[in-house]
């Protein structure tokens, strides 16, 4: 029978793991205002949900408390302490109810990096090699990697540079390279859904900017088989500026999902 170390070794290589920078873990233990065990448990929940599926976490304090088996007041205190520590960002959501009153929704929660850790990140060794796709130059430090990311963000401006044709090409490449389940996804429907999500839907939220990041999030979800038809997606949606008379499709090949 396999021993514990062998099982852990295999699991760490082939099963999903939470990748948290060591600097963040060290920071949790050296904070001036110490976090409790429940605070850290809440933080790890947010990180896991953001890292592996949702790319943003939307859950009520009560639901999170139920999942973790703690009191809701403990979750509220944990959120306050994590925000104060700069470890998470929370964005309030509101919508209009049928009686036209403002109705609060669960906040959007995202992991954050305390400002004082940025310099530590820059001087840390790289976990794996990276080659800049634009110049093919090997990047040997995280500081260089940050510079490239900042430059890309600046080039993307306000996040509206991505054209429908760019999305169309990426979707077509996924199908051509058989990187997705072609029996489950329909190319044209998938293109329209991704375009709508980026321009008008869930991925249009500011925290997903720039557009390259929005598209990369969509592509990752598609590759993992986790992309679903967006909520409130208009049935006859066609991206702005895109031809309004696409080639007719064979209804017998239409895939509804």
Short mmCIF file of C-alpha atoms in Angstrom, two decimals:
data_model
loop_
_atom_site.label_atom_id
_atom_site.label_comp_id
_atom_site.label_asym_id
_atom_site.label_seq_id
_atom_site.Cartn_x
_atom_site.Cartn_y
_atom_site.Cartn_z
CA UNK A 1 0.00 0.00 0.00
CA UNK A 2 1.26 3.48 -0.84
CA UNK A 3 2.64 5.43 2.11
CA UNK A 4 1.36 8.90 2.99
CA UNK A 5 4.29 10.74 1.43
CA UNK A 6 3.79 8.99 -1.90
CA UNK A 7 0.07 9.79 -1.93
CA UNK A 8 0.75 13.45 -1.15
CA UNK A 9 3.46 13.62 -3.81
CA UNK A 10 1.18 12.20 -6.50
CA UNK A 11 -1.73 14.39 -5.43
CA UNK A 12 0.36 17.56 -5.51
CA UNK A 13 1.44 16.77 -9.06
CA UNK A 14 -1.87 15.66 -10.57
CA UNK A 15 -4.73 17.05 -8.44
CA UNK A 16 -5.83 20.69 -8.06
CA UNK A 17 -3.88 22.49 -5.35
CA UNK A 18 -4.19 26.04 -4.05
CA UNK A 19 -1.10 27.99 -5.10
CA UNK A 20 -0.54 30.79 -2.60
CA UNK A 21 2.72 32.81 -2.72
CA UNK A 22 4.93 31.99 0.27
CA UNK A 23 5.23 35.70 1.04
CA UNK A 24 1.47 35.86 1.67
CA UNK A 25 1.57 32.84 3.99
CA UNK A 26 4.50 34.34 5.90
CA UNK A 27 2.64 37.65 6.12
CA UNK A 28 -0.31 35.94 7.82
CA UNK A 29 1.97 34.85 10.65
CA UNK A 30 3.77 38.17 11.08
CA UNK A 31 0.88 40.62 10.93
CA UNK A 32 0.76 43.25 13.66
CA UNK A 33 -2.93 42.47 14.21
CA UNK A 34 -3.00 38.69 14.27
CA UNK A 35 -5.64 36.73 12.40
CA UNK A 36 -7.63 34.03 14.16
CA UNK A 37 -7.98 30.51 12.83
CA UNK A 38 -11.45 31.34 11.52
CA UNK A 39 -10.12 34.48 9.77
CA UNK A 40 -7.53 32.37 7.95
CA UNK A 41 -10.14 29.70 7.14
CA UNK A 42 -12.36 32.34 5.51
CA UNK A 43 -9.38 33.72 3.60
CA UNK A 44 -8.40 30.29 2.28
CA UNK A 45 -12.00 29.68 1.17
CA UNK A 46 -11.99 32.89 -0.88
CA UNK A 47 -8.62 32.08 -2.40
CA UNK A 48 -9.64 28.55 -3.38
CA UNK A 49 -12.93 29.59 -4.97
CA UNK A 50 -11.28 32.44 -6.87
CA UNK A 51 -8.29 30.42 -8.01
CA UNK A 52 -10.00 27.34 -9.41
CA UNK A 53 -13.43 28.19 -10.72
CA UNK A 54 -15.27 31.43 -10.26
CA UNK A 55 -12.56 34.10 -10.69
CA UNK A 56 -14.70 36.11 -8.32
CA UNK A 57 -16.47 34.95 -5.18
CA UNK A 58 -20.09 35.87 -4.54
CA UNK A 59 -21.47 34.25 -1.41
CA UNK A 60 -23.52 35.59 1.51
CA UNK A 61 -22.02 35.67 4.99
CA UNK A 62 -24.66 33.21 6.18
CA UNK A 63 -24.01 30.70 3.37
CA UNK A 64 -20.25 30.90 3.96
CA UNK A 65 -20.77 30.41 7.70
CA UNK A 66 -22.90 27.34 7.01
CA UNK A 67 -20.26 25.86 4.70
CA UNK A 68 -17.45 26.42 7.20
CA UNK A 69 -19.49 25.39 10.24
CA UNK A 70 -19.01 28.69 12.10
CA UNK A 71 -21.28 31.49 13.32
CA UNK A 72 -22.19 34.21 10.81
CA UNK A 73 -20.79 36.89 13.14
CA UNK A 74 -17.39 35.20 12.88
CA UNK A 75 -17.51 35.48 9.08
CA UNK A 76 -18.46 39.17 9.29
CA UNK A 77 -15.54 39.87 11.65
CA UNK A 78 -13.20 37.90 9.40
CA UNK A 79 -14.24 39.94 6.36
CA UNK A 80 -13.61 43.20 8.22
CA UNK A 81 -10.15 42.09 9.40
CA UNK A 82 -9.14 40.73 5.98
CA UNK A 83 -10.17 43.96 4.24
CA UNK A 84 -8.31 46.03 6.84
CA UNK A 85 -5.22 43.86 6.33
CA UNK A 86 -5.36 44.37 2.56
CA UNK A 87 -5.79 40.64 1.93
CA UNK A 88 -9.18 40.87 0.17
CA UNK A 89 -11.24 43.48 -1.67
CA UNK A 90 -15.03 43.54 -1.41
CA UNK A 91 -17.42 45.30 -3.76
CA UNK A 92 -21.04 45.90 -2.84
CA UNK A 93 -23.74 44.88 -5.31
CA UNK A 94 -27.23 46.32 -5.52
CA UNK A 95 -30.24 45.71 -7.70
CA UNK A 96 -33.75 47.07 -7.96
CA UNK A 97 -36.47 44.89 -6.49
CA UNK A 98 -39.97 44.62 -7.97
CA UNK A 99 -41.10 47.38 -5.61
CA UNK A 100 -38.28 49.57 -7.01
CA UNK A 101 -36.35 49.52 -3.74
CA UNK A 102 -32.59 49.02 -3.61
CA UNK A 103 -31.87 45.41 -2.70
CA UNK A 104 -28.45 44.31 -1.42
CA UNK A 105 -26.77 41.27 -2.97
CA UNK A 106 -23.77 39.36 -1.58
CA UNK A 107 -20.57 41.33 -2.07
CA UNK A 108 -18.03 40.39 -4.73
CA UNK A 109 -14.85 39.22 -2.99
CA UNK A 110 -11.39 39.04 -4.59
CA UNK A 111 -7.96 38.25 -3.10
CA UNK A 112 -5.66 41.26 -2.78
CA UNK A 113 -1.97 41.86 -2.07
CA UNK A 114 -0.94 44.21 0.75
CA UNK A 115 1.16 47.05 -0.67
CA UNK A 116 4.16 46.26 1.52
CA UNK A 117 4.43 42.80 -0.05
CA UNK A 118 4.85 43.98 -3.64
CA UNK A 119 8.57 44.63 -3.20
CA UNK A 120 9.00 41.19 -1.59
CA UNK A 121 7.32 39.66 -4.63
CA UNK A 122 9.72 41.46 -6.95
CA UNK A 123 12.78 40.01 -5.23
CA UNK A 124 11.45 36.46 -4.90
CA UNK A 125 12.74 33.68 -7.16
CA UNK A 126 10.52 32.60 -10.06
CA UNK A 127 8.66 29.33 -9.51
CA UNK A 128 8.88 28.41 -13.18
CA UNK A 129 10.54 29.88 -16.30
CA UNK A 130 8.56 32.30 -18.46
CA UNK A 131 9.17 33.48 -22.01
CA UNK A 132 7.59 36.73 -23.17
CA UNK A 133 5.37 35.70 -26.14
CA UNK A 134 5.85 39.11 -27.79
CA UNK A 135 9.67 39.13 -27.79
CA UNK A 136 10.42 35.45 -26.99
CA UNK A 137 12.81 36.81 -24.35
CA UNK A 138 13.23 34.67 -21.22
CA UNK A 139 12.01 36.48 -18.12
CA UNK A 140 14.14 35.70 -15.08
CA UNK A 141 12.54 37.82 -12.35
CA UNK A 142 9.06 38.58 -11.12
CA UNK A 143 9.87 42.28 -11.33
CA UNK A 144 10.31 41.94 -15.12
CA UNK A 145 7.07 39.95 -15.31
CA UNK A 146 5.20 42.73 -13.49
CA UNK A 147 6.61 45.30 -15.92
CA UNK A 148 5.29 43.29 -18.87
CA UNK A 149 1.85 42.95 -17.24
CA UNK A 150 1.71 46.69 -16.49
CA UNK A 151 2.72 47.46 -20.07
CA UNK A 152 -0.02 45.18 -21.43
CA UNK A 153 -2.58 46.85 -19.17
CA UNK A 154 -1.53 50.27 -20.45
CA UNK A 155 -1.77 49.14 -24.07
CA UNK A 156 -5.28 47.86 -23.47
CA UNK A 157 -6.36 51.33 -22.34
CA UNK A 158 -9.89 51.37 -20.97
CA UNK A 159 -10.45 47.70 -21.81
CA UNK A 160 -12.44 48.29 -25.03
CA UNK A 161 -9.67 47.43 -27.51
CA UNK A 162 -10.73 43.83 -28.02
CA UNK A 163 -12.67 43.40 -31.28
CA UNK A 164 -15.29 40.72 -31.99
CA UNK A 165 -13.03 39.36 -34.72
CA UNK A 166 -10.31 38.72 -32.13
CA UNK A 167 -12.71 36.68 -29.99
CA UNK A 168 -13.92 34.82 -33.08
CA UNK A 169 -10.36 33.82 -33.99
CA UNK A 170 -9.59 32.55 -30.48
CA UNK A 171 -12.78 30.45 -30.41
CA UNK A 172 -12.02 29.05 -33.87
CA UNK A 173 -8.50 28.12 -32.77
CA UNK A 174 -9.87 26.22 -29.76
CA UNK A 175 -12.05 24.16 -32.07
CA UNK A 176 -9.30 23.67 -34.68
CA UNK A 177 -6.81 22.47 -32.06
CA UNK A 178 -9.45 20.28 -30.39
CA UNK A 179 -8.77 21.92 -27.05
CA UNK A 180 -12.43 21.72 -26.07
CA UNK A 181 -15.32 19.26 -26.27
CA UNK A 182 -16.65 19.96 -29.77
CA UNK A 183 -19.65 17.72 -29.13
CA UNK A 184 -20.75 19.95 -26.26
CA UNK A 185 -20.02 23.45 -27.56
CA UNK A 186 -21.34 25.11 -30.72
CA UNK A 187 -18.80 27.47 -32.26
CA UNK A 188 -21.15 30.31 -33.22
CA UNK A 189 -23.16 30.12 -30.00
CA UNK A 190 -19.99 30.06 -27.93
CA UNK A 191 -18.59 33.08 -29.75
CA UNK A 192 -21.75 35.11 -29.11
CA UNK A 193 -21.87 34.11 -25.45
CA UNK A 194 -18.22 34.99 -24.80
CA UNK A 195 -18.54 38.30 -26.67
CA UNK A 196 -21.67 39.28 -24.73
CA UNK A 197 -20.10 38.29 -21.41
CA UNK A 198 -17.02 40.45 -22.14
CA UNK A 199 -18.86 43.50 -23.51
CA UNK A 200 -22.09 43.52 -21.51
CA UNK A 201 -22.25 40.56 -19.12
CA UNK A 202 -20.47 39.16 -16.08
CA UNK A 203 -16.92 39.60 -17.41
CA UNK A 204 -17.50 43.29 -18.21
CA UNK A 205 -17.12 44.11 -14.49
CA UNK A 206 -14.13 46.45 -13.77
CA UNK A 207 -12.30 43.86 -11.67
CA UNK A 208 -11.78 41.70 -14.77
CA UNK A 209 -10.09 44.43 -16.84
CA UNK A 210 -8.28 44.58 -19.22
CA UNK A 211 -10.01 42.80 -22.08
CA UNK A 212 -7.13 40.37 -22.56
CA UNK A 213 -7.74 39.17 -19.02
CA UNK A 214 -11.50 38.87 -19.67
CA UNK A 215 -10.82 36.71 -22.72
CA UNK A 216 -8.22 34.56 -20.96
CA UNK A 217 -10.71 33.87 -18.14
CA UNK A 218 -13.34 32.79 -20.66
CA UNK A 219 -10.86 30.58 -22.53
CA UNK A 220 -9.75 28.85 -19.33
CA UNK A 221 -13.35 28.12 -18.34
CA UNK A 222 -14.07 26.74 -21.81
CA UNK A 223 -10.99 24.50 -21.82
CA UNK A 224 -11.93 23.15 -18.39
CA UNK A 225 -15.47 22.43 -19.57
CA UNK A 226 -16.84 24.89 -17.01
CA UNK A 227 -18.22 27.53 -19.37
CA UNK A 228 -21.99 27.80 -19.19
CA UNK A 229 -24.48 29.96 -21.04
CA UNK A 230 -24.40 33.32 -19.18
CA UNK A 231 -27.41 34.35 -17.16
CA UNK A 232 -29.62 36.94 -18.89
CA UNK A 233 -27.90 36.17 -22.22
CA UNK A 234 -30.10 37.56 -25.03
CA UNK A 235 -31.05 34.79 -27.45
CA UNK A 236 -30.51 36.84 -30.63
CA UNK A 237 -27.36 38.61 -29.47
CA UNK A 238 -24.84 39.70 -32.11
CA UNK A 239 -21.73 41.71 -31.06
CA UNK A 240 -21.75 45.39 -31.99
CA UNK A 241 -19.94 46.05 -35.25
CA UNK A 242 -20.13 42.41 -36.30
CA UNK A 243 -21.93 41.35 -39.54
CA UNK A 244 -25.65 40.93 -38.88
CA UNK A 245 -26.22 38.30 -41.58
CA UNK A 246 -24.18 35.21 -40.65
CA UNK A 247 -24.31 32.14 -42.83
CA UNK A 248 -27.44 30.03 -42.21
CA UNK A 249 -27.01 27.13 -39.84
CA UNK A 250 -28.38 23.62 -40.02
CA UNK A 251 -30.97 23.39 -37.17
CA UNK A 252 -30.33 19.66 -36.89
CA UNK A 253 -26.77 20.43 -35.71
CA UNK A 254 -27.80 23.03 -33.16
CA UNK A 255 -26.61 22.16 -29.68
CA UNK A 256 -28.56 23.63 -26.79
CA UNK A 257 -26.74 23.99 -23.53
#
